[in-house]
Amino acid sequence: MEDTKQPIPNEEPANTEKPKPKPVGKEKKPEPQYLLSSSPHMATIDRVPKIMWTVIAALMPAVVYGMYNFGFNVLLTVLASVIAAVATEIVINKMRGRESSVADGSAVLTGLLLTMTLPPAFPKAYAAVGAVFAIAIGKQIFGGLGYNIFNPALLGRAFLQASFSVKITTWTAPVGIDAITTATPLGSFKFEKIMTPYFDMFMGKIGGCIGETSALLIIIGGVYLLVKKYADWRIPASYLGTVFILGGLLWIINPEQYPDPVFHLFSGGLMLGAFFMATDMVTSPVTPKGTWIYGFGMGAVLIIIRLFGGLPEGVMYSILFMNAFVPLINRYTRPKIFGELKK
Amino acid sequence: MKLKTFKKGVHPEEYKFLSEHKTLERLPIPEEVFIPVHQHIGAPCRPLVEKGQTVKTGEIIGQSTGFVSSPIHATISGTVKTIDNFPHPLGINGLMIHITGDGKDEWIKSFDETSNWENLLTDEIVDLVQKAGIVGLGGAAFPTHVKLSPSKEKKIDTFVLNGCECEPYLTADHRMMVEQSEEVALGTRILMKALNVSRGVIGVENNKPDAIAAMEKATSAFNNIEVIPLKVKYPQGAEKMLIKAVINRNVPTGGLPLDVGVVVNNVGTAIAVAEAVTKNKPLIERVVSITGDGIKEPKNVIARIGTPFQNLIDFCGGLTDNTVKIIMGGPMMGITQHTLNVPVIKATSGILCLTDLSVIKHKEYPCIQCGTCIGACPMNLLPTRLARFAQVENWQMAEDLGILNCVECGSCAFVCPSQIPLVQRIRIGKLRINEMKRKAKLATV
């Protein structure tokens, strides 16, 4: 069913260019053969691999900063996860008898995104297990790229959280001082009511996952994607906007109990999630109106988890939760056809 | 000032520079022409001539067989060699009247200015347009007299002249507006009179500043005609998009421009109308842009209808060795040709010759739900869903999502990063659904 390569009965080979069979007439001299195809005969240069590799490039500042912040060790975690993801992709392609889809970059991206959400000292073998799960169960089981419902990297992370809940909440302090455990700004606030300075949060001199600490570098990469139109600006706008407004309202109601909205924006994995996870094309709505609903839903779920739930952080679950609604959102937000009359 | 335009759409690389400054040249009278009996939307013509008969230029050789149809005329003087099937640019083969010329180009009657056209009645103008075999020269070839005969209950208040030429590469309309702006203005006024409207609007995309200037000059004496520069965007030349851009009216789904009181015609059509009404000259020639990186010397030529493509290609210095694709029309909606033996027809706005360097190398990826096609669709449809439903033959869902509203502009397939043949699948879906509807209608009668 999802096999686009299978010829569909009655469909003309619409876009495959092939030389025409000889004209019916009684032509004598052989004529040059011109290509026949159905219009359009022009296309943009954007292709799926280009999009994927651009997203990977946009993540690089945050990854490099993660290495600088948490030490060389991080590079090995990244490699373990990416290699496991690519290997899983290759094996499953083979099993399904498909052409290799490694070159499109999506497996590399999934592996990379997964490590971004892991604590610096997370065991490499476990990271690899998470990557295998992300590709196999998060993506390929649905039919491969384009067919998955949930963001594969986040599904891998959810699996790791369920399986290794202690390891995944053990944070090390920055500047490579190994094995000194620390707390993330969200954790310190939630459990100890200690505020972390905003400037540190913005620049990334804080504890946290490998790729989420520096809001600045994530925003740089994210804005690049928005400018290239490889990410829909409505998603970070509605997600971050909802968090800011809802968080702000609660802060106004009770500033003792709840942190201010700026803290919400720059803490935890929100920036990473808003720019790189929620904007995943496959698992976000296709309609403009739908993306606003999606972003609002994620923001609301995030605030509920952060302020009223048992966990300090809720970016992952907020995105996964709304991923599940995407097909429904798409269905009920069909744009009005040009000239369609109000009903 | 912010330029007017419509919502969504795309902006492909223009490539107009290849031929936009090439002045119109008249192609030498061809030795033979192949005039298809069917080169317009509607019923094909019935040939009026027989094998061996001599004809003169401008003589009617095919009579229309219905209201939505258009007569054809001999485009050179000579002898009817045969009436047979030959390669047709819109399909594999089609019935054509093959005329071999006598080299004299003798006209059936000399052109003389008719008595002042302003004294003609509306019906008389429409009649002249019909007899001259004029169809929309933008590429759709819809008989113009039909457009000029709206039913009485439709109140037409605005005439829109389409000078967008939004297809990349093509420059035929551009050159006509620059070099024949007086005729364009005259044709506009005649068409306005035929429709009995007081307001005329000429929409020209902003990448043709010389055409805008020329048209402004030619219409400066007429206060009721306005030239509107438009932001460059494809498919602005589509009627519905153009009406939205110039006068901000929404043609209802399934409706026609008539429903919002508008008739749209192309620049070339206006010139043909002016010549038909003031000089009794039938439509026997048209402007064709021969362009692309595969042609040695891109040009804009005035060619007789029925001239084989080969003649035009030769006139432009021939093809480069690596030319692999010949397209009639523009790159977004044009039709590929398998041979150069096809004739120029009334709908031939251009001949685009592409080399292997500019042909798309297709590799289809799975749909990644990026929604780019949705952001490009000028009709605000969901191309990815429509193509999917057409592919799995779920006609009901495809129709519910409005597949029949697709104008087949190809913007979706143009932007798709997965290179999915979206518009191609939608086109097939539309054909099938329309076919089923026709059958269902026949069954109930």
PDB file of C-alpha atoms in Angstrom, chain A residues 103 132 156 193 242 248 281:
ATOM      1  CA  ALA A 103      21.909   8.781   1.493  1.00  0.00           C
ATOM      2  CA  VAL A 132      18.046   1.213  16.954  1.00  0.00           C
ATOM      3  CA  GLY A 156      13.793   6.532  20.912  1.00  0.00           C
ATOM      4  CA  LYS A 193      13.165  26.430  43.910  1.00  0.00           C
ATOM      5  CA  THR A 242       1.782  29.451  23.888  1.00  0.00           C
ATOM      6  CA  GLY A 248       3.196  34.165  31.946  1.00  0.00           C
ATOM      7  CA  MET A 281       7.966  17.702   8.434  1.00  0.00           C
TER       8      MET A 281
END
